[in-house]
């Protein structure tokens, strides 16, 4: 449903808000408000028009709604979710709410959830359970569940049935509706459910409260049309739709003007950027080529899909400057057969060829990846192909996961003959390799001078500063507090498996854009 359809469907919410929470038949929520995640429906996407809404405003009637009230948002999952939280915080502030760091102090609590694996979901259900006592003590407290889990029919059903004290459930496409959702929750005694399944909108101009003033996230696109067989994201985040380049460029310029040192372009599959434009031929390579001319020291992007990673992008990244020499390139498996079952749409050989091209163009590149082990029926040989690919590419780090079946995805229907102990043992073997190669990559820094963007004091010791290199290596070092927020040179004195220790040598001159 897009914004236009929503307006046409406005009666739907009114009808639902008169339903009693205790009603046993929950199906009506899905008939009327929600199109539950459906592979069949989702795959039909692509023909719908992307709706651009550029004039987001807080409706006058809601202004001041938050005066004297505080909000608390707990975020699970990926950077996209973190950034959504920044937008929701921006909306809360625009409504007059103040932020608080404790749930006890809050008048509204939101759980911004992740659906990627079962354990992520279990954590959230645990937290909803914990919050029950607080909700009982403070009946005026509003408790909301949003983010990716809210996009799943089974989750919404479970909350409606088991956690009836939850006041609001809203989806990833409904964030801009937060003022209306809060308003309705204050007025009605029933749970407010607003989740749209198929979404074609891009909403600009949303307020944001960024978490820091050194690094910032910038959305370049939303959704995913890849439909890897294990993945819930195409359902929870909707179809691929790109923000217009001029909007992105303007946002990055503003961030640069405000003194931000690093931006990360965000999308579930950033390499598909621009594919949905019908009026212009414009891809991620074109965007990066324009952004690199902006006076901001560091630009990154995440997450890439190898299938859409084109030569033009490689050519642009090779120009270096403020485009960082680190690429996160999820491979998922080293076996062509498993990749086929995963519907990744590339083979081991094609992936290795892409890596070869990237390394030829950017010899100093650091590659990192995501890997799933224990895919349904993965054989020992297929797993070993993952190990051998890992060594062959020479990744510097990886996020590794045991496959977790997600309801509604094709892989969840597959029979699986791999016992959990075997999956765990494979994960352990892979992690040993990941640690080995990470330590090796770190060792090369011993005695070297690296450029570090200083983010603040180290978590464990306020006398030590911490920041990241261009390849995203964590560096803890001694230096003056005035270095915070700047890019400085640090001499590495000790290399550990996951971080480096050093001492500051000097501040870096402002960047010259080539
Ligand atoms: N089970 C395990 N890992 C998954 N990922 C995505 N879906 C699943 C799943 N069902 C991993 C992939 C992806 C990363 C964000 O999470 O490796 O790249
Ligand atoms: Fe989790 Fe994926 Fe949603 Fe991010 S987009 S919060 S990883 S399910």
Coordinates of C-alpha atoms and ligand atoms in Angstrom, one line a residue:
X1 CA 0.0 0.0 0.0
X2 CA 1.4 3.4 -0.8
X3 CA 0.4 6.8 0.6
X4 CA -2.4 7.3 -2.0
X5 CA -3.9 3.9 -1.3
X6 CA -3.6 4.7 2.4
X7 CA -5.7 7.8 2.1
X8 CA -8.3 5.8 0.1
X9 CA -8.3 3.2 2.8
X10 CA -8.6 5.6 5.7
X11 CA -11.7 4.0 7.1
X12 CA -9.8 0.8 7.8
X13 CA -8.1 2.1 11.0
X14 CA -11.2 3.6 12.3
X15 CA -13.0 0.3 11.9
X16 CA -10.2 -1.6 13.7
X17 CA -9.9 0.8 16.6
X18 CA -13.4 -0.2 17.7
X19 CA -12.4 -3.9 17.9
X20 CA -11.9 -5.2 21.4
X21 CA -8.5 -6.5 22.3
X22 CA -10.1 -9.5 23.8
X23 CA -11.7 -10.5 20.4
X24 CA -10.5 -14.0 19.5
X25 CA -10.6 -13.7 15.7
X26 CA -7.4 -11.8 14.8
X27 CA -7.7 -12.5 11.1
X28 CA -9.6 -9.2 10.5
X29 CA -6.5 -7.3 11.3
X30 CA -4.8 -8.9 8.4
X31 CA -7.8 -8.7 6.1
X32 CA -8.3 -5.0 6.7
X33 CA -5.0 -3.4 7.7
X34 CA -2.2 -5.7 6.8
X35 CA -1.3 -7.6 3.8
X36 CA 0.7 -10.3 5.5
X37 CA 4.2 -11.1 4.1
X38 CA 3.5 -13.3 1.1
X39 CA 6.2 -14.4 -1.3
X40 CA 3.7 -14.7 -4.1
X41 CA 2.4 -11.1 -3.7
X42 CA 5.9 -9.8 -3.0
X43 CA 7.2 -11.2 -6.2
X44 CA 4.6 -9.5 -8.2
X45 CA 6.1 -6.2 -7.2
X46 CA 8.0 -4.0 -9.6
X47 CA 5.1 -2.7 -11.6
X48 CA 3.8 -0.4 -8.9
X49 CA 4.9 3.2 -9.1
X50 CA 7.2 4.5 -6.5
X51 CA 5.5 7.4 -4.8
X52 CA 7.8 10.3 -3.7
X53 CA 6.5 12.4 -0.9
X54 CA 8.6 15.4 -0.3
X55 CA 6.5 17.5 2.0
X56 CA 6.5 15.6 5.3
X57 CA 5.2 17.9 8.1
X58 CA 4.0 17.3 11.6
X59 CA 0.3 17.9 11.4
X60 CA -0.6 21.0 13.3
X61 CA -3.1 19.2 15.5
X62 CA -0.3 17.0 16.9
X63 CA 2.1 19.8 17.7
X64 CA 2.9 19.8 21.4
X65 CA 1.6 16.3 21.9
X66 CA 4.9 15.3 23.7
X67 CA 5.2 18.3 25.9
X68 CA 6.1 17.1 29.4
X69 CA 6.6 13.6 28.1
X70 CA 9.7 11.5 27.4
X71 CA 10.5 8.7 24.9
X72 CA 12.8 5.8 25.0
X73 CA 13.7 3.7 21.9
X74 CA 15.6 0.4 22.1
X75 CA 17.1 -0.6 18.8
X76 CA 17.9 -4.2 17.6
X77 CA 19.5 -5.2 14.3
X78 CA 21.2 -3.5 11.5
X79 CA 22.3 0.1 10.7
X80 CA 19.1 0.6 8.7
X81 CA 17.2 0.1 12.0
X82 CA 19.6 2.4 13.9
X83 CA 18.9 5.0 11.3
X84 CA 15.2 4.5 11.5
X85 CA 15.5 5.1 15.2
X86 CA 17.2 8.4 14.5
X87 CA 14.2 9.3 12.3
X88 CA 11.7 8.3 15.0
X89 CA 13.6 10.2 17.6
X90 CA 13.4 13.2 15.2
X91 CA 9.7 12.9 15.0
X92 CA 9.3 12.5 18.8
X93 CA 11.4 15.7 19.3
X94 CA 9.4 17.6 16.7
X95 CA 6.3 16.6 18.7
X96 CA 7.8 18.1 21.8
X97 CA 8.9 14.8 23.6
X98 CA 12.3 14.7 25.4
X99 CA 14.6 11.7 25.1
X100 CA 15.4 9.6 28.2
X101 CA 17.9 6.9 28.7
X102 CA 15.9 4.7 31.1
X103 CA 12.7 2.8 30.6
X104 CA 11.5 3.7 34.1
X105 CA 11.5 7.4 33.2
X106 CA 9.8 7.1 29.8
X107 CA 6.2 7.9 28.9
X108 CA 6.6 6.1 25.6
X109 CA 8.8 3.0 25.0
X110 CA 9.4 1.7 21.4
X111 CA 11.2 -1.5 20.6
X112 CA 12.6 -1.2 17.1
X113 CA 13.0 -4.8 16.2
X114 CA 15.0 -7.1 13.9
X115 CA 13.6 -10.3 12.2
X116 CA 16.7 -11.6 10.6
X117 CA 17.2 -14.6 12.8
X118 CA 15.2 -16.4 15.4
X119 CA 17.4 -15.4 18.4
X120 CA 17.0 -11.7 17.5
X121 CA 13.2 -12.2 17.8
X122 CA 13.4 -14.2 21.0
X123 CA 15.3 -11.3 22.6
X124 CA 12.5 -8.9 21.7
X125 CA 9.8 -11.2 23.1
X126 CA 11.8 -11.5 26.3
X127 CA 12.0 -7.7 26.5
X128 CA 8.3 -7.3 25.9
X129 CA 7.7 -9.7 28.7
X130 CA 10.0 -7.8 31.1
X131 CA 8.2 -4.5 30.3
X132 CA 4.9 -5.9 31.5
X133 CA 5.5 -5.0 35.2
X134 CA 6.4 -1.4 34.3
X135 CA 3.3 -1.2 32.1
X136 CA 1.2 -2.4 35.0
X137 CA 2.7 0.1 37.4
X138 CA 2.3 3.0 34.9
X139 CA -0.9 2.4 32.9
X140 CA -0.3 5.7 31.1
X141 CA 2.9 4.4 29.6
X142 CA 2.7 3.7 25.9
X143 CA 4.5 0.6 24.7
X144 CA 5.1 0.1 21.0
X145 CA 6.7 -2.6 18.8
X146 CA 8.0 -1.4 15.4
X147 CA 10.7 -2.4 12.9
X148 CA 11.1 -5.6 11.0
X149 CA 9.3 -8.0 13.3
X150 CA 6.1 -6.0 13.0
X151 CA 6.1 -6.8 9.3
X152 CA 5.6 -10.5 10.1
X153 CA 2.0 -11.8 10.4
X154 CA 3.0 -14.5 12.9
X155 CA 4.7 -11.9 15.2
X156 CA 1.7 -9.5 15.1
X157 CA -0.6 -12.5 15.8
X158 CA 1.5 -13.5 18.8
X159 CA 1.6 -10.0 20.2
X160 CA -2.2 -9.6 19.8
X161 CA -2.7 -12.9 21.6
X162 CA 0.0 -13.0 24.2
X163 CA 1.1 -9.5 24.9
X164 CA -2.1 -7.6 25.0
X165 CA -0.6 -4.8 27.1
X166 CA 1.3 -3.6 24.0
X167 CA -0.3 -0.4 22.8
X168 CA 1.1 0.0 19.3
X169 CA 2.5 -2.1 16.5
X170 CA 3.6 -0.4 13.4
X171 CA 5.7 -1.5 10.4
X172 CA 8.9 -0.2 8.7
X173 CA 6.8 1.6 6.1
X174 CA 4.7 3.4 8.7
X175 CA 7.4 5.4 10.5
X176 CA 6.2 8.7 9.1
X177 CA 2.8 7.9 10.5
X178 CA 4.2 7.9 14.1
X179 CA 2.4 11.1 15.1
X180 CA -1.0 9.6 14.0
X181 CA -0.2 6.3 15.6
X182 CA 0.7 7.9 18.9
X183 CA -2.4 10.1 18.7
X184 CA -4.6 7.1 18.2
X185 CA -2.9 5.1 21.0
X186 CA -3.6 8.0 23.5
X187 CA -7.3 8.1 22.4
X188 CA -8.1 4.4 22.2
X189 CA -8.0 1.6 24.7
X190 CA -7.3 -0.9 22.0
X191 CA -4.0 -1.9 20.4
X192 CA -3.2 0.3 17.4
X193 CA -1.9 -1.9 14.6
X194 CA -0.7 -0.2 11.4
X195 CA 1.5 -2.3 9.1
X196 CA 1.6 -2.1 5.4
X197 CA 3.1 -5.0 3.5
X198 CA 3.8 -3.8 0.0
X199 CA 5.1 -0.4 -0.1
X200 CA 6.2 1.9 -2.9
X201 CA 6.8 5.1 -1.1
X202 CA 9.9 7.2 -0.5
X203 CA 9.2 9.9 2.2
X204 CA 11.7 12.8 2.2
X205 CA 12.1 15.6 4.6
X206 CA 11.6 13.4 7.7
X207 CA 13.2 15.0 10.9
X208 CA 16.2 13.2 12.3
X209 CA 18.1 13.3 15.5
X210 CA 21.5 11.8 14.7
X211 CA 23.3 9.9 17.4
X212 CA 26.6 11.7 17.0
X213 CA 28.2 14.6 15.2
X214 CA 31.1 12.7 13.7
X215 CA 29.6 9.9 11.6
X216 CA 26.2 9.8 9.9
X217 CA 24.1 7.4 8.0
X218 CA 22.4 8.3 4.8
X219 CA 19.7 6.2 3.2
X220 CA 20.1 5.9 -0.5
X221 CA 17.5 3.2 -1.1
X222 CA 15.0 1.1 0.7
X223 CA 13.8 -2.5 0.3
X224 CA 15.1 -5.5 -1.5
X225 CA 13.9 -7.5 -4.5
X226 CA 16.6 -10.2 -4.5
X227 CA 14.6 -12.8 -2.6
X228 CA 17.5 -15.0 -1.4
X229 CA 15.7 -18.1 -0.2
X230 CA 16.7 -17.7 3.5
X231 CA 16.0 -14.0 3.8
X232 CA 13.0 -12.2 5.4
X233 CA 14.2 -8.8 4.4
X234 CA 12.3 -8.5 1.0
X235 CA 9.2 -9.1 3.1
X236 CA 9.9 -6.8 6.0
X237 CA 11.4 -3.9 4.0
X238 CA 9.3 -4.0 0.9
X239 CA 10.3 -3.5 -2.7
X240 CA 13.5 -1.8 -3.9
X241 CA 13.1 2.0 -4.3
X242 CA 15.8 4.6 -4.6
X243 CA 15.9 8.1 -3.3
X244 CA 16.6 10.7 -6.0
X245 CA 20.3 11.5 -6.3
X246 CA 19.7 15.3 -5.8
X247 CA 18.1 14.5 -2.4
X248 CA 21.0 12.3 -1.3
X249 CA 23.6 14.8 -2.5
X250 CA 21.9 17.6 -0.7
X251 CA 21.8 15.6 2.5
X252 CA 25.5 14.8 2.3
X253 CA 26.4 18.4 1.5
X254 CA 24.5 19.5 4.6
X255 CA 26.2 16.9 6.8
X256 CA 29.6 18.1 5.4
X257 CA 28.6 21.7 6.2
X258 CA 27.8 20.6 9.8
X259 CA 31.2 19.2 10.2
X260 CA 30.5 15.4 9.9
X261 CA 33.6 13.5 9.0
X262 CA 32.2 10.3 7.7
X263 CA 29.0 9.1 6.0
X264 CA 27.8 5.6 5.3
X265 CA 25.3 5.2 2.5
X266 CA 22.7 2.7 3.5
X267 CA 20.5 0.2 1.7
X268 CA 19.7 -3.5 1.9
X269 CA 21.3 -3.9 -1.6
X270 CA 23.0 -0.6 -2.4
X271 CA 24.3 -2.0 -5.7
X272 CA 20.7 -2.0 -7.0
X273 CA 20.6 1.8 -6.5
X274 CA 18.9 3.5 -9.3
X275 CA 17.6 0.4 -11.1
X276 CA 14.0 1.5 -10.3
X277 CA 14.4 5.0 -12.0
X278 CA 12.3 5.1 -15.1
X279 CA 13.5 8.6 -16.3
X280 CA 17.3 8.4 -15.8
X281 CA 20.1 5.9 -16.2
X282 CA 21.9 6.3 -12.9
X283 CA 23.6 3.8 -10.6
X284 CA 25.6 3.6 -7.4
X285 CA 28.8 4.3 -9.4
X286 CA 27.3 7.6 -10.7
X287 CA 26.2 8.6 -7.2
X288 CA 29.6 7.8 -5.7
X289 CA 31.3 9.8 -8.4
X290 CA 29.3 12.8 -7.5
X291 CA 29.5 12.4 -3.7
X292 CA 33.3 12.0 -3.8
X293 CA 33.6 15.7 -4.9
X294 CA 31.9 16.8 -1.7
X295 CA 34.2 18.0 1.0
X296 CA 33.6 15.2 3.5
X297 CA 36.6 13.1 4.5
X298 CA 35.1 9.6 4.4
X299 CA 32.4 7.9 2.5
X300 CA 31.4 4.3 2.9
X301 CA 28.4 2.2 1.8
X302 CA 26.7 -1.0 3.0
X303 CA 25.5 -3.6 2.1
X304 CA 26.6 -4.8 -1.3
X305 CA 25.2 -7.7 -3.3
X306 CA 27.9 -9.2 -5.5
X307 CA 25.4 -9.8 -8.4
X308 CA 24.8 -6.1 -8.9
X309 CA 28.4 -4.9 -8.3
X310 CA 29.3 -3.4 -11.7
X311 CA 32.5 -2.3 -13.4
X312 CA 31.6 1.4 -13.3
X313 CA 31.4 1.3 -9.5
X314 CA 34.8 -0.4 -9.3
X315 CA 36.2 2.2 -11.6
X316 CA 34.8 5.0 -9.4
X317 CA 36.0 3.4 -6.1
X318 CA 39.5 3.1 -7.6
X319 CA 39.6 6.9 -7.7
X320 CA 40.1 6.7 -3.9
X321 CA 40.2 10.1 -2.2
X322 CA 37.3 10.1 0.3
X323 CA 35.9 6.7 -1.0
X324 CA 37.2 4.2 1.6
X325 CA 39.2 1.2 0.6
X326 CA 37.0 -1.2 2.5
X327 CA 34.2 -3.2 0.8
X328 CA 31.8 -5.4 2.7
X329 CA 30.8 -8.0 0.1
X330 CA 28.6 -10.8 1.6
X331 CA 29.3 -14.1 -0.1
X332 CA 27.1 -16.4 2.2
X333 CA 28.7 -19.6 0.9
X334 CA 31.7 -20.8 -1.1
X335 CA 29.8 -23.6 -2.8
X336 CA 28.1 -22.9 -6.2
X337 CA 25.5 -25.6 -5.4
X338 CA 24.6 -23.9 -2.1
X339 CA 24.6 -20.5 -3.7
X340 CA 22.1 -21.8 -6.3
X341 CA 19.8 -23.1 -3.5
X342 CA 20.2 -19.7 -1.8
X343 CA 19.2 -18.0 -5.1
X344 CA 22.2 -15.7 -4.8
X345 CA 22.4 -15.6 -8.6
X346 CA 26.2 -15.9 -8.8
X347 CA 28.5 -18.9 -8.7
X348 CA 31.7 -19.3 -6.7
X349 CA 33.7 -18.5 -9.8
X350 CA 31.7 -15.4 -10.6
X351 CA 32.3 -14.1 -7.1
X352 CA 36.0 -14.8 -7.3
X353 CA 36.1 -13.0 -10.6
X354 CA 34.5 -10.0 -9.1
X355 CA 37.0 -10.1 -6.2
X356 CA 39.8 -10.3 -8.8
X357 CA 38.5 -7.2 -10.6
X358 CA 38.1 -5.3 -7.4
X359 CA 41.7 -6.2 -6.2
X360 CA 43.1 -5.3 -9.6
X361 CA 41.5 -1.9 -9.5
X362 CA 42.0 -1.2 -5.8
X363 CA 45.1 -3.2 -4.7
X364 CA 44.9 -1.9 -1.2
X365 CA 41.3 -2.9 -0.6
X366 CA 40.1 -4.7 2.6
X367 CA 37.3 -7.2 2.0
X368 CA 34.9 -8.4 4.6
X369 CA 31.9 -10.6 4.3
X370 CA 28.8 -12.4 5.7
X371 CA 28.6 -16.2 5.8
X372 CA 25.8 -18.6 6.7
X373 CA 26.8 -22.1 7.7
X374 CA 24.5 -25.1 8.0
X375 CA 22.2 -24.3 5.2
X376 CA 19.6 -27.1 4.7
X377 CA 21.5 -30.2 3.6
X378 CA 24.9 -28.4 3.3
X379 CA 27.5 -31.2 3.0
X380 CA 30.9 -31.3 4.6
X381 CA 32.4 -30.8 1.1
X382 CA 30.3 -27.8 0.4
X383 CA 31.2 -26.3 3.8
X384 CA 34.9 -26.9 3.1
X385 CA 34.4 -24.9 -0.1
X386 CA 33.4 -22.0 2.1
X387 CA 36.5 -22.4 4.1
X388 CA 38.7 -22.5 0.9
X389 CA 37.0 -19.5 -0.6
X390 CA 37.5 -17.6 2.6
X391 CA 41.3 -18.2 2.4
X392 CA 41.4 -17.6 -1.3
X393 CA 39.8 -14.2 -1.0
X394 CA 41.8 -13.4 2.1
X395 CA 38.9 -11.6 3.9
X396 CA 40.0 -9.4 6.8
X397 CA 36.9 -10.1 8.9
X398 CA 33.4 -11.7 8.6
X399 CA 30.0 -11.9 10.3
X400 CA 29.2 -15.6 10.5
X401 CA 25.8 -17.2 11.3
X402 CA 24.1 -20.5 11.7
X403 CA 21.2 -20.7 9.3
X404 CA 18.0 -19.8 11.0
X405 CA 14.7 -20.7 9.3
X406 CA 12.4 -17.7 8.8
X407 CA 8.7 -18.4 8.4
X408 CA 7.4 -17.5 4.9
X409 CA 10.8 -17.9 3.1
X410 CA 11.4 -20.7 0.7
X411 CA 14.2 -22.2 2.7
X412 CA 12.0 -22.6 5.7
X413 CA 10.1 -25.3 3.6
X414 CA 13.2 -27.2 2.9
X415 CA 13.9 -30.5 4.7
X416 CA 17.2 -30.3 6.5
X417 CA 19.4 -33.3 7.3
X418 CA 22.2 -31.3 9.0
X419 CA 22.1 -31.8 12.8
X420 CA 22.5 -28.7 15.0
X421 CA 25.8 -30.0 16.6
X422 CA 27.2 -30.3 13.1
X423 CA 26.1 -26.7 12.3
X424 CA 27.7 -25.5 15.5
X425 CA 30.9 -27.3 14.9
X426 CA 31.1 -25.8 11.3
X427 CA 30.5 -22.3 12.7
X428 CA 33.4 -22.9 15.2
X429 CA 35.7 -24.1 12.5
X430 CA 34.8 -21.1 10.3
X431 CA 35.3 -18.7 13.2
X432 CA 38.7 -20.1 13.9
X433 CA 39.7 -19.3 10.3
X434 CA 38.1 -15.8 10.6
X435 CA 40.1 -15.1 13.7
X436 CA 43.3 -16.4 12.1
X437 CA 43.0 -14.2 9.1
X438 CA 41.9 -11.2 11.1
X439 CA 45.0 -11.5 13.3
X440 CA 47.2 -11.9 10.3
X441 CA 45.7 -8.7 8.7
X442 CA 46.2 -6.8 12.0
X443 CA 49.8 -8.0 12.3
X444 CA 50.7 -6.1 9.1
X445 CA 49.9 -2.8 10.9
X446 CA 52.6 -3.3 13.5
X447 CA 54.9 -0.3 13.4
X448 CA 52.8 1.4 10.7
X449 CA 51.3 4.9 10.8
X450 CA 47.5 4.9 10.1
X451 CA 44.9 7.5 9.7
X452 CA 42.2 7.3 12.5
X453 CA 38.9 9.1 12.7
X454 CA 38.7 9.7 16.5
X455 CA 35.3 8.9 17.8
X456 CA 35.8 9.4 21.6
X457 CA 37.2 7.8 24.7
X458 CA 37.7 4.1 24.7
X459 CA 34.9 2.1 26.3
X460 CA 37.2 0.5 28.9
X461 CA 39.5 3.4 29.7
X462 CA 38.7 7.1 29.5
X463 CA 42.4 7.9 29.2
X464 CA 42.6 6.1 25.9
X465 CA 41.0 7.4 22.7
X466 CA 39.3 5.2 20.1
X467 CA 38.6 5.5 16.4
X468 CA 38.6 3.7 13.1
X469 CA 41.0 3.5 10.2
X470 CA 39.9 3.8 6.6
X471 CA 39.6 0.0 6.5
X472 CA 37.4 0.2 9.6
X473 CA 39.9 -1.3 12.0
X474 CA 39.4 -0.2 15.6
X475 CA 42.4 1.6 17.1
X476 CA 42.8 2.4 20.8
X477 CA 45.6 5.0 21.4
X478 CA 47.0 7.7 23.6
X479 CA 46.5 11.3 22.5
X480 CA 44.9 14.6 23.5
X481 CA 41.1 14.8 23.9
X482 CA 41.2 17.6 21.3
X483 CA 41.7 15.0 18.7
X484 CA 38.1 13.7 19.1
X485 CA 36.1 14.3 15.9
X486 CA 39.3 14.7 13.8
X487 CA 41.3 12.4 11.6
X488 CA 44.8 11.9 13.1
X489 CA 47.9 9.9 12.4
X490 CA 48.5 7.1 14.9
X491 CA 51.6 4.8 15.1
X492 CA 50.6 1.2 15.8
X493 CA 52.5 -0.3 18.7
X494 CA 50.5 -3.5 19.2
X495 CA 48.3 -5.6 16.9
X496 CA 45.5 -7.7 18.5
X497 CA 43.1 -10.0 16.7
X498 CA 40.2 -7.5 16.5
X499 CA 41.9 -4.1 17.3
X500 CA 45.1 -2.2 17.3
X501 CA 46.9 -0.1 20.0
X502 CA 49.0 2.9 19.2
X503 CA 50.0 6.4 20.0
X504 CA 49.1 9.6 18.2
X505 CA 51.7 11.1 15.9
X506 CA 50.0 14.2 14.4
X507 CA 46.7 15.6 13.2
X508 CA 45.9 15.2 9.5
X509 CA 45.7 18.1 7.1
X510 CA 42.3 18.8 5.6
X511 CA 41.4 16.5 2.7
X512 CA 42.1 17.6 -0.9
X513 CA 39.6 16.2 -3.3
X514 CA 41.1 14.9 -6.5
Ligands
LIG1 N1 19.7 -17.2 8.9 C1 21.0 -16.9 9.2 N2 21.6 -15.8 8.7 C2 20.9 -15.0 8.0 N3 21.2 -13.8 7.4 C3 20.2 -13.4 6.7 N4 19.1 -14.2 6.8 C4 19.6 -15.2 7.6 C5 19.0 -16.4 8.1 N5 17.7 -16.7 7.8 C6 22.6 -13.2 7.4 C7 23.2 -13.1 6.1 C8 23.1 -11.6 5.8 C9 23.2 -11.0 7.2 C10 22.8 -9.6 7.4 O1 22.5 -11.9 8.0 O2 24.5 -13.5 6.1 O3 24.1 -11.1 5.0
LIG2 FE1 17.2 -7.1 10.8 FE2 17.2 -7.1 8.2 FE3 15.4 -5.7 9.4 FE4 18.0 -4.9 9.5 S1 16.6 -5.0 7.7 S2 16.6 -5.0 11.2 S3 19.0 -7.0 9.5 S4 15.6 -7.9 9.5

